[in-house]
XYZ file of C-alpha atoms in Angstrom:
740
model
C 181.876 68.444 179.364
C 177.881 68.081 179.778
C 177.102 65.799 182.341
C 173.067 64.982 182.366
C 172.156 64.221 185.953
C 169.163 62.535 186.092
C 168.300 62.261 189.787
C 168.162 66.170 190.544
C 164.704 65.691 188.353
C 163.492 62.729 189.643
C 159.784 62.557 187.456
C 157.237 58.952 187.482
C 158.190 57.018 185.027
C 157.385 53.086 183.661
C 160.830 51.112 184.095
C 161.430 48.899 180.252
C 162.383 45.459 180.362
C 165.644 44.276 179.284
C 163.761 43.631 176.134
C 162.744 46.974 175.711
C 165.460 48.567 175.628
C 167.582 46.669 173.395
C 164.749 46.557 170.531
C 165.034 50.637 171.189
C 168.415 51.074 171.033
C 168.446 49.074 168.078
C 166.051 50.883 165.915
C 168.242 54.308 167.048
C 170.823 52.023 165.611
C 170.101 51.554 162.829
C 168.319 54.628 162.339
C 171.147 56.793 162.421
C 173.135 54.250 159.941
C 170.355 54.972 157.637
C 170.722 58.781 157.725
C 174.411 58.774 157.428
C 174.756 55.319 155.399
C 173.050 57.350 152.880
C 175.583 60.760 153.494
C 178.576 57.461 152.684
C 176.890 57.194 149.558
C 176.494 60.810 148.145
C 180.251 61.544 150.227
C 181.826 58.740 147.587
C 179.852 60.084 144.581
C 181.738 63.372 144.612
C 184.753 62.293 144.870
C 186.060 60.954 141.303
C 184.615 64.779 140.408
C 186.254 66.570 143.101
C 190.262 64.180 142.429
C 189.577 65.116 138.859
C 189.365 69.114 139.142
C 192.059 68.665 141.708
C 194.194 66.369 139.151
C 193.767 69.235 136.750
C 194.805 72.730 139.010
C 198.216 70.387 139.621
C 199.880 68.420 136.947
C 202.318 67.228 139.014
C 200.281 65.203 141.659
C 197.682 64.270 138.827
C 198.836 60.799 138.883
C 198.230 59.819 142.347
C 194.557 61.919 141.877
C 193.840 59.075 138.607
C 195.232 56.154 140.783
C 193.435 57.385 144.136
C 190.126 57.900 141.537
C 190.415 53.652 140.533
C 191.430 52.617 143.850
C 188.451 54.812 145.171
C 185.849 53.607 142.593
C 186.546 49.506 143.155
C 186.980 49.684 147.165
C 183.588 52.047 147.054
C 181.151 49.404 148.783
C 183.707 47.971 151.198
C 184.644 51.776 152.519
C 180.609 52.554 152.951
C 179.851 48.794 155.138
C 182.825 49.362 157.064
C 181.821 52.380 157.895
C 178.883 50.748 159.132
C 180.390 48.091 160.202
C 182.360 50.494 162.939
C 179.724 52.490 163.609
C 177.804 49.805 164.805
C 181.332 48.959 166.357
C 181.314 51.863 168.410
C 177.526 51.631 169.693
C 178.082 48.219 170.767
C 181.042 49.211 173.051
C 179.405 51.761 174.102
C 177.368 50.966 175.892
C 179.056 47.848 177.668
C 180.542 50.139 180.759
C 175.773 50.079 181.452
C 176.247 46.373 181.272
C 173.969 46.346 177.599
C 176.346 43.915 175.592
C 173.460 42.509 173.279
C 174.312 44.591 171.019
C 178.041 43.804 170.856
C 179.326 42.756 167.363
C 181.142 39.261 167.816
C 183.318 39.799 165.185
C 186.040 41.934 165.840
C 187.135 44.525 163.414
C 190.616 44.690 162.070
C 193.155 47.588 162.663
C 195.380 48.794 160.873
C 198.193 51.103 161.444
C 199.435 54.164 160.104
C 202.328 56.518 159.807
C 202.606 58.165 162.530
C 203.045 61.247 160.977
C 199.797 61.023 159.524
C 198.327 60.111 161.852
C 198.873 63.301 163.439
C 197.036 64.797 160.292
C 194.469 62.673 160.909
C 194.411 63.273 164.836
C 193.659 66.311 163.782
C 191.661 66.393 161.240
C 189.016 63.996 163.388
C 189.155 66.821 166.357
C 187.760 69.228 164.226
C 185.293 67.167 162.845
C 184.529 66.079 166.382
C 184.357 69.711 167.357
C 182.336 70.639 164.744
C 180.117 67.877 165.404
C 179.149 68.744 168.810
C 179.050 72.657 168.256
C 176.533 72.310 166.138
C 174.106 69.458 166.853
C 174.538 70.404 170.925
C 170.663 70.635 171.522
C 169.760 67.212 170.194
C 172.902 65.324 171.481
C 171.960 66.849 174.999
C 168.986 65.314 174.299
C 169.861 62.204 173.150
C 172.305 61.978 176.142
C 169.046 62.399 178.923
C 167.043 59.975 177.149
C 169.964 57.067 176.224
C 170.181 57.734 179.846
C 166.765 57.190 180.914
C 167.115 53.884 178.740
C 169.471 53.045 180.100
C 169.249 53.867 183.776
C 172.069 55.597 184.668
C 172.188 58.721 186.777
C 174.234 60.240 184.032
C 176.038 60.510 180.307
C 177.863 62.258 179.012
C 177.983 62.906 175.236
C 181.707 60.921 175.103
C 179.681 57.901 176.044
C 177.006 58.398 173.518
C 176.795 55.619 171.468
C 176.268 57.588 168.567
C 178.799 60.146 169.916
C 180.423 62.832 166.961
C 183.366 60.698 168.215
C 182.677 57.736 167.157
C 180.782 58.799 163.712
C 183.863 60.544 162.677
C 185.927 57.305 163.871
C 184.044 55.460 161.728
C 184.882 57.481 158.506
C 188.453 57.166 159.548
C 187.606 53.866 159.938
C 186.488 52.482 156.405
C 188.717 55.300 154.730
C 191.755 53.311 156.219
C 191.052 50.043 154.266
C 192.297 51.671 150.945
C 195.683 52.462 150.205
C 195.998 56.262 149.452
C 198.054 59.164 149.932
C 197.396 61.285 152.903
C 197.001 64.040 150.800
C 193.476 62.040 148.816
C 192.556 61.376 152.575
C 192.119 64.367 153.895
C 190.875 65.384 150.695
C 187.355 63.000 151.280
C 187.708 64.501 155.194
C 186.335 67.079 153.211
C 183.390 65.978 151.762
C 182.873 63.923 154.748
C 182.565 67.085 157.051
C 180.804 69.047 153.925
C 178.387 66.815 153.784
C 178.038 63.880 156.797
C 179.503 66.712 159.460
C 177.681 70.246 158.242
C 174.430 68.757 156.541
C 173.693 64.757 157.042
C 173.809 64.548 161.343
C 172.628 66.914 162.378
C 168.809 65.426 160.697
C 170.195 62.451 162.084
C 170.351 63.198 165.568
C 167.369 65.556 165.922
C 165.427 61.760 163.846
C 167.186 58.768 166.371
C 165.735 61.820 169.271
C 162.073 62.199 166.837
C 161.654 58.166 166.837
C 162.377 57.727 171.207
C 159.906 60.266 171.372
C 157.442 58.477 169.492
C 158.464 55.621 171.994
C 157.092 57.396 174.569
C 161.346 58.031 176.290
C 161.026 61.140 177.954
C 158.146 62.956 175.464
C 159.058 66.423 177.554
C 162.715 67.498 178.630
C 162.927 69.178 182.305
C 162.843 73.039 181.044
C 164.573 74.115 183.397
C 167.693 71.742 183.531
C 168.325 72.550 179.900
C 168.781 75.603 179.992
C 170.350 75.103 182.725
C 172.589 73.437 180.977
C 172.791 76.250 178.600
C 174.036 79.102 180.869
C 176.347 76.153 182.527
C 177.888 75.817 178.802
C 177.696 79.827 177.578
C 178.911 81.700 181.181
C 179.781 85.322 181.497
C 182.900 85.995 180.802
C 182.209 88.969 178.507
C 179.619 90.407 181.169
C 182.190 89.685 183.900
C 185.549 90.988 182.124
C 182.570 93.941 181.404
C 181.956 94.434 185.449
C 185.333 93.639 186.428
C 186.422 96.783 184.018
C 184.381 99.264 184.573
C 183.498 98.590 187.952
C 185.626 96.931 189.891
C 183.630 95.017 192.756
C 180.432 94.711 190.809
C 177.436 96.514 190.577
C 175.929 97.782 193.299
C 172.257 96.400 193.326
C 169.413 98.837 194.079
C 168.507 99.567 197.850
C 164.914 98.668 199.185
C 163.303 101.791 197.543
C 164.860 100.906 193.911
C 166.699 103.990 193.189
C 168.377 106.836 195.229
C 166.601 109.944 195.960
C 169.623 111.628 194.025
C 168.518 109.263 190.877
C 164.772 109.825 191.374
C 164.551 112.271 188.828
C 165.969 111.193 186.469
C 164.397 107.392 186.652
C 160.963 109.386 186.294
C 161.991 111.396 183.503
C 163.726 107.838 181.728
C 159.732 106.713 181.883
C 158.716 109.633 180.559
C 160.602 109.806 177.623
C 160.036 105.975 177.163
C 156.432 107.771 177.011
C 156.827 109.446 174.730
C 156.650 112.480 177.693
C 159.647 114.502 176.215
C 159.902 117.408 178.305
C 161.260 116.129 181.542
C 164.673 115.445 179.846
C 165.455 117.240 176.757
C 167.893 116.002 174.435
C 171.398 117.241 172.771
C 170.840 117.653 169.682
C 172.366 114.740 167.869
C 175.093 114.963 164.740
C 173.459 114.767 161.383
C 172.088 111.262 160.976
C 169.380 112.171 159.120
C 167.467 110.414 161.495
C 165.366 111.754 164.228
C 165.397 110.310 167.931
C 162.325 109.021 167.663
C 162.841 107.132 164.839
C 164.614 104.593 166.187
C 167.696 104.544 164.943
C 169.253 107.041 166.243
C 171.224 106.049 170.001
C 169.666 108.413 172.464
C 171.637 107.423 174.946
C 173.781 109.277 173.817
C 171.937 112.615 173.633
C 171.190 111.913 177.141
C 174.566 112.123 178.269
C 175.060 115.224 176.381
C 172.107 116.648 177.689
C 173.439 116.531 181.477
C 171.440 114.705 182.639
C 173.217 112.494 184.145
C 175.219 114.691 186.229
C 173.222 113.815 189.786
C 174.225 110.499 189.022
C 176.812 108.210 191.136
C 179.883 106.936 189.345
C 178.181 104.090 188.744
C 175.431 104.509 187.566
C 176.925 106.835 184.429
C 178.874 103.472 183.734
C 176.447 100.960 183.103
C 174.569 103.935 180.798
C 177.711 104.569 179.217
C 177.813 100.700 178.806
C 174.341 100.565 177.582
C 175.111 103.530 174.879
C 177.857 101.863 173.253
C 176.104 99.048 173.018
C 173.499 100.057 171.475
C 175.942 102.029 168.890
C 176.615 98.433 167.886
C 173.425 97.067 167.461
C 171.855 100.091 165.152
C 175.682 99.899 163.368
C 174.922 96.201 162.674
C 174.640 94.911 159.460
C 172.984 91.846 159.715
C 169.783 93.784 160.792
C 168.102 95.540 158.050
C 166.964 98.805 158.680
C 163.005 98.854 159.837
C 163.910 96.073 161.876
C 167.128 98.462 163.765
C 164.262 101.435 164.299
C 162.371 99.216 166.113
C 165.051 97.677 168.402
C 166.510 100.872 168.480
C 163.203 102.366 170.435
C 163.827 99.714 173.334
C 166.710 101.654 174.187
C 165.254 103.035 177.861
C 163.753 99.977 178.543
C 166.785 98.499 178.192
C 169.135 101.113 180.627
C 166.399 101.343 183.206
C 166.934 97.385 183.518
C 170.474 98.020 183.266
C 170.390 99.958 186.399
C 168.377 98.301 189.093
C 168.598 94.412 187.909
C 172.729 93.420 188.110
C 172.054 90.201 186.861
C 171.304 91.714 183.193
C 174.945 91.996 183.040
C 175.863 88.682 184.610
C 173.118 86.308 182.953
C 172.773 85.624 178.997
C 169.265 84.106 180.384
C 168.677 87.096 180.994
C 165.093 88.099 179.861
C 165.181 91.146 178.325
C 168.474 90.590 176.830
C 166.854 87.056 176.060
C 163.806 88.972 174.465
C 166.320 91.894 171.978
C 168.234 88.792 170.814
C 165.188 86.458 169.582
C 163.603 90.089 168.232
C 166.912 90.321 166.652
C 167.516 87.065 165.272
C 163.604 86.460 164.077
C 163.938 90.109 162.303
C 167.117 88.879 160.565
C 165.627 86.976 157.535
C 162.941 89.433 157.478
C 163.778 92.113 153.939
C 161.381 94.462 152.477
C 159.757 92.842 149.944
C 157.956 90.929 152.787
C 155.931 94.912 154.185
C 155.397 96.131 156.631
C 151.777 94.815 157.120
C 153.769 91.561 157.523
C 152.797 89.018 160.064
C 156.897 89.449 162.106
C 157.200 92.835 161.303
C 153.080 93.885 163.275
C 154.434 91.370 166.744
C 157.688 93.213 167.008
C 156.225 96.504 166.176
C 153.834 95.298 169.367
C 156.313 93.837 171.410
C 157.696 97.293 171.351
C 154.614 99.133 171.934
C 153.565 96.739 174.362
C 157.066 97.085 175.985
C 157.141 100.998 176.007
C 153.525 100.923 177.658
C 153.857 99.075 180.129
C 157.102 99.096 181.425
C 158.114 100.523 184.818
C 160.501 98.285 186.987
C 158.663 95.444 186.310
C 161.085 92.783 185.169
C 158.484 89.990 184.874
C 156.841 91.948 182.346
C 159.580 90.367 179.614
C 159.929 87.268 180.613
C 155.540 87.512 179.915
C 155.889 88.989 176.597
C 159.618 86.912 176.102
C 157.340 83.656 176.198
C 154.081 84.758 174.170
C 156.709 85.700 171.432
C 158.244 82.596 171.377
C 155.230 81.221 170.862
C 154.548 83.278 167.732
C 157.853 82.406 166.374
C 157.715 79.142 166.827
C 154.789 78.064 164.916
C 156.171 81.169 162.404
C 158.952 78.377 161.863
C 157.064 74.880 162.070
C 155.276 76.216 158.993
C 157.878 78.313 157.125
C 159.778 74.106 157.929
C 156.830 72.196 156.598
C 156.895 74.992 152.914
C 160.985 75.106 152.635
C 160.692 70.870 153.509
C 158.585 71.168 150.418
C 160.413 73.444 148.211
C 163.600 70.511 149.233
C 161.765 68.176 147.887
C 160.095 69.731 144.980
C 164.025 70.982 144.215
C 165.181 67.419 145.118
C 162.077 65.690 142.337
C 163.419 68.095 139.581
C 166.866 67.056 139.547
C 165.571 63.487 139.703
C 163.594 64.240 137.028
C 166.053 66.274 135.124
C 168.637 63.670 135.417
C 165.996 61.182 134.041
C 165.067 62.182 130.586
C 169.040 63.053 130.711
C 170.034 59.721 130.846
C 167.378 58.629 128.643
C 168.666 61.024 126.064
C 171.687 59.365 126.411
C 170.786 55.721 126.970
C 168.846 56.089 123.302
C 171.535 58.526 121.822
C 174.468 56.231 122.221
C 172.389 53.341 120.186
C 170.712 55.762 117.403
C 173.871 57.188 116.684
C 175.160 54.217 115.077
C 175.766 53.358 111.190
C 172.758 50.884 109.755
C 170.074 51.410 111.339
C 166.787 52.345 109.450
C 165.633 55.794 110.548
C 161.828 54.749 111.421
C 163.342 52.478 113.823
C 165.963 55.390 114.366
C 163.021 57.588 115.425
C 160.462 55.287 117.095
C 163.822 55.224 119.679
C 164.218 58.763 120.014
C 160.953 59.720 120.114
C 158.262 56.917 121.378
C 160.796 54.530 123.430
C 161.977 57.684 124.874
C 158.529 57.750 126.977
C 158.961 54.100 127.638
C 162.462 54.225 129.718
C 161.407 57.541 131.194
C 158.013 55.998 132.391
C 160.350 52.840 133.963
C 163.280 55.810 134.910
C 161.200 57.299 137.599
C 158.355 54.725 138.400
C 160.469 51.721 138.486
C 164.471 53.401 139.170
C 167.201 53.362 137.745
C 168.784 49.482 139.115
C 164.953 48.314 138.313
C 164.428 45.043 136.626
C 161.900 47.148 134.349
C 164.434 49.580 133.356
C 166.816 47.564 131.891
C 164.522 45.455 130.322
C 163.934 48.608 128.822
C 167.486 49.243 127.582
C 168.067 45.948 126.257
C 164.331 45.890 124.173
C 166.584 48.907 122.117
C 169.674 46.543 121.862
C 167.574 43.317 120.699
C 165.657 45.471 117.819
C 168.357 46.835 116.421
C 169.868 44.001 116.035
C 166.958 42.305 114.819
C 166.752 44.848 112.412
C 170.559 44.642 110.645
C 171.069 42.360 107.635
C 171.629 38.762 109.130
C 174.540 36.627 107.195
C 173.809 33.191 107.909
C 170.986 30.745 108.451
C 171.862 30.997 112.504
C 171.216 33.941 112.556
C 168.064 33.981 109.889
C 166.938 31.399 113.120
C 168.406 33.538 116.377
C 165.528 36.222 114.773
C 162.575 34.229 115.013
C 163.590 32.892 118.508
C 164.546 36.186 119.727
C 161.081 37.816 117.915
C 158.106 36.682 119.800
C 158.957 37.792 123.146
C 160.840 41.273 121.306
C 157.419 42.516 120.323
C 155.554 41.431 123.274
C 157.977 43.635 124.990
C 157.068 46.177 122.354
C 153.532 46.201 122.562
C 153.414 46.353 126.799
C 155.968 49.279 125.966
C 153.408 51.165 123.198
C 150.386 50.778 125.655
C 152.508 51.880 128.707
C 153.012 55.367 127.054
C 148.615 55.400 125.163
C 150.922 55.603 121.851
C 148.663 56.345 118.749
C 146.346 52.999 117.653
C 147.168 54.926 113.706
C 150.868 55.765 114.666
C 151.186 51.899 116.835
C 150.363 50.070 113.531
C 152.485 51.279 110.974
C 155.405 51.480 113.398
C 154.205 47.295 113.733
C 154.410 46.781 109.997
C 157.041 48.750 108.576
C 159.033 46.188 111.670
C 157.359 43.493 109.920
C 158.621 44.947 106.519
C 162.284 44.905 108.047
C 161.913 41.803 109.520
C 160.517 39.880 106.019
C 163.109 41.416 103.711
C 165.959 40.336 105.758
C 164.372 36.620 106.404
C 163.531 36.944 102.772
C 160.090 35.790 101.818
C 160.205 33.209 99.679
C 162.326 31.852 102.495
C 161.188 28.113 105.072
C 162.811 30.584 107.571
C 160.070 34.303 106.811
C 157.180 31.881 105.834
C 157.618 31.097 110.229
C 157.962 34.167 110.833
C 154.611 34.709 108.868
C 152.755 32.069 111.013
C 153.529 33.452 113.936
C 151.812 36.635 113.189
C 154.560 38.928 113.649
C 153.831 40.386 110.331
C 150.536 42.604 109.116
C 147.927 41.323 106.110
C 149.615 43.828 103.918
C 152.997 41.150 104.309
C 150.507 38.300 103.759
C 148.594 38.908 100.825
C 151.008 40.601 98.232
C 148.261 41.957 96.308
C 147.015 43.691 99.785
C 147.542 48.012 99.304
C 150.315 49.565 101.535
C 149.824 51.494 104.292
C 150.948 55.089 104.524
C 153.824 55.675 105.687
C 153.685 57.218 109.011
C 154.438 60.600 109.668
C 157.529 60.305 112.355
C 156.774 63.210 115.791
C 158.065 66.063 115.781
C 160.119 68.293 118.049
C 156.932 69.337 119.072
C 155.451 66.172 118.911
C 158.329 64.311 121.325
C 157.221 66.236 123.529
C 154.236 66.099 123.543
C 155.183 62.894 123.522
C 156.992 62.474 127.506
C 153.832 64.870 128.880
C 151.971 61.953 128.174
C 154.192 59.647 130.261
C 154.632 62.427 132.938
C 150.530 62.294 133.139
C 151.192 58.558 133.997
C 153.403 58.686 136.682
C 150.692 61.869 137.739
C 147.863 59.548 137.786
C 150.079 56.427 139.759
C 151.270 59.270 142.113
C 154.807 58.383 140.812
C 154.833 61.621 140.597
C 152.965 65.034 141.784
C 151.978 68.679 139.417
C 154.008 70.458 141.520
C 157.335 68.832 140.629
C 156.808 68.345 136.956
C 156.143 72.527 137.603
C 159.624 72.260 138.939
C 161.419 70.594 136.873
C 159.591 73.012 134.487
C 161.410 76.273 134.921
C 164.419 77.199 132.683
C 167.543 76.698 133.046
C 170.330 78.552 134.512
C 171.547 81.205 131.600
C 175.528 79.831 130.758
C 177.895 81.596 132.540
C 181.099 82.670 131.180
C 182.843 81.271 134.648
C 183.980 78.387 135.770
C 184.325 76.948 139.330
C 188.219 76.734 138.697
C 188.608 79.825 137.883
C 186.742 81.640 141.024
C 189.299 82.580 144.253
C 189.826 79.951 146.801
C 188.552 82.635 149.321
C 184.497 82.446 148.338
C 185.040 79.101 146.799
C 185.862 78.494 150.691
C 183.104 80.722 152.174
C 180.101 78.850 149.658
C 181.657 75.875 150.447
C 180.738 76.447 154.565
C 177.386 78.071 154.847
C 175.942 75.636 156.356
C 171.861 74.290 155.468
C 170.032 77.642 157.641
C 172.542 79.859 157.733
C 170.941 83.595 155.910
C 172.040 85.493 152.872
C 171.675 88.622 152.049
C 171.998 88.724 147.896
C 171.140 91.377 144.917
C 167.131 90.154 143.908
C 166.302 89.879 139.908
C 164.989 94.108 139.881
C 168.968 94.659 142.067
C 167.104 94.993 145.470
C 169.753 93.038 148.829
C 167.226 89.582 149.712
C 167.315 87.468 152.190
C 166.958 83.592 152.016
C 167.845 80.953 153.797
C 169.677 78.057 152.544
C 167.789 75.527 152.730
C 169.119 72.310 150.835
C 172.107 71.390 148.549
C 172.241 68.971 146.619
C 174.928 65.861 147.018
C 174.234 65.269 143.298
C 174.190 68.832 141.351
C 175.715 71.045 143.891
C 172.743 73.102 143.426
C 171.983 75.674 146.725
C 168.389 76.014 147.333
C 167.984 79.411 149.404
C 164.052 79.426 150.486
C 162.620 83.426 152.100
C 161.220 83.561 155.817
C 158.143 81.790 155.474
C 159.791 78.994 153.856
C 159.268 79.730 150.417
C 161.149 78.938 147.415
C 163.364 82.348 146.177
C 166.220 81.249 144.009
C 168.040 77.504 143.324
C 171.438 78.488 142.361
C 175.001 76.584 140.652
C 177.836 76.723 143.179
C 179.826 78.536 140.654
C 176.973 80.993 139.892
C 177.036 81.242 143.868
C 180.778 81.513 144.599
C 181.136 84.614 141.687
C 178.169 86.146 142.704
C 179.505 86.444 146.317
C 182.792 87.328 144.656
C 181.697 89.844 143.061
C 179.710 91.170 146.018
C 176.994 90.386 144.917
C 175.926 87.697 147.892
C 177.333 88.210 151.430
C 176.992 85.653 154.266
C 174.164 87.150 156.919
C 176.077 86.545 161.600
C 173.602 84.984 163.118
C 175.222 85.381 166.579
C 173.355 86.678 169.111
C 173.155 90.670 168.468
C 173.277 91.770 172.428
C 176.083 89.256 172.356
C 178.431 90.487 169.819
C 177.680 93.902 170.507
C 179.400 92.860 174.035
C 182.204 91.235 172.791
C 182.787 94.367 170.840
C 182.383 96.594 173.688
C 184.738 94.692 175.793
C 186.882 94.487 172.994
C 186.816 98.091 172.202
C 187.970 99.082 176.335
C 190.722 96.174 176.046
C 192.284 97.947 173.358
C 191.983 101.576 175.136
C 193.308 100.730 178.506
């Protein structure tokens, strides 16, 4: 459990008034509720699809899932609201300990009992999600612990006391789900959706947003760095290296004496330095096994060559063991599949400097925060996203190369050089990552806009088709609705939204228009046409104006429409005369001797697209869409896949669905060459996976089924991202334990 004690780094600070504190806490709660509420909506939107898929896999429980779909659909709003209510209650209750009761909810929420075995199953699911979220959002939560402690004027605040802790969030979801009566198997499916769309995707950005809010309001804009590093050090521990130390060296690694190295070892140390700087005369290496690489390539373990050369014969037992351990570490690093060979080649050139550090500084084994360890880990981590398509002139590759060259040229025995180089590289990498994050955010926004535009087009197509496919509609009306009015619908859907008055009005217009041109059986219906017609024509004219329908086409359609209405009314009747007096027919209908206009040529498929282009241009001019968003929507549709998700193996489905945003994947490019990409965004609507390259540029936007298929056939694989040196140590210790 992390406990933040603020008395260890007292800083001058302005004490906020109680009202200011409560206001900030209220804003933090509202922001978190807003972000998580959006995630809840995404979860609830996916439930139907998940239940339906499961019902198809196991017909014996179809009724269970179908009943659940119905119940959850009916209670969706109540579940979403209950989650937010419980979140607010948990927030307020957690602050009572600190004497803040202003945010406590007056109305206690009812609690529901559970059957014992169900409670156990749910407890396990909730506990797993809490642990997962604590790990995923560890840094953001630690920062919030400090900022909330500052706000509440308390010396310590642990994660359990945080008013938006993972436990409070997960328990709020359980509370919301308890509002409906569904079977345990259904609840566990919904918990998986919660895990995927909220815990693994939305929660960390939400925590980050709250931190940014508090920073903006002046609450600890800069956290005490030394304290953060100390906590990270305590959390990480040094179990692996301690085990290694006890296993190999008994009571410990002897520290160097005042001269740094014993006289018997001084020549060996000088030989290492000379070899590091390119002079191999003092340290002739035993020829290594054929590997296709030379010692200078960086892909050969030169420490093994040193061992075989006999150069270590005068070294003490402890130093010999240290050398063997470092050799094993680089065996693992050079064989690590998560790193591209060119990056491994650069890191491999650091073997001698790292060996010298290990021989002279026992902290290298004892502390994960040792600058040499951190530098090696950071260099490796930064290189995960590099592939040969980036080129050897790429800024990151050149920077890693410059770091390696500086260490080789300047390092003798001053560990401070590693710390200096580490700070410089962290600064470089921070700037690169910020630029990449901005580009990735733009890519994600474009992907979301693409989905928004395509979804709007599909919705418009569905609404229009459901109406014009009905019998008894004049062909001219059918074609008008299928072309020009489709543009009006698209404009209203994108600009105003699916639930807007403009959207609903344009749908009602279609229904009224179709009704108005169909035969009327009695005078009452014909009278209703007269009553409806003025508003109908006004909406029609407004829509034509919105999409800049050509004036000749506009007049032709209005004339045809007036003709339909006049014929329905019977021109000789008083009703038809009243219709004409309203000005809803054109001159040629008022004057029987006037020539009828030529029938307009209805738009072809190309003209329909042109009409849609006019609509999109309107949206660009009004700022509702960016040009890039339209271009993103014009990306070719995915090739039809011969498989569905049900045809793929569960192992790979689970693997893909477990990939977290920010994770690196290696996949086969169009040219067959491997490329390294990072998951930037997962659509909560279509389950599309957006991948970007190291610089944040979009590389691919794949359907879930396509990504699973790629994993299953070996064209994609997840890349291990844990610190390379820590993984190497783990493997070394594991190997030694097995050998003992």
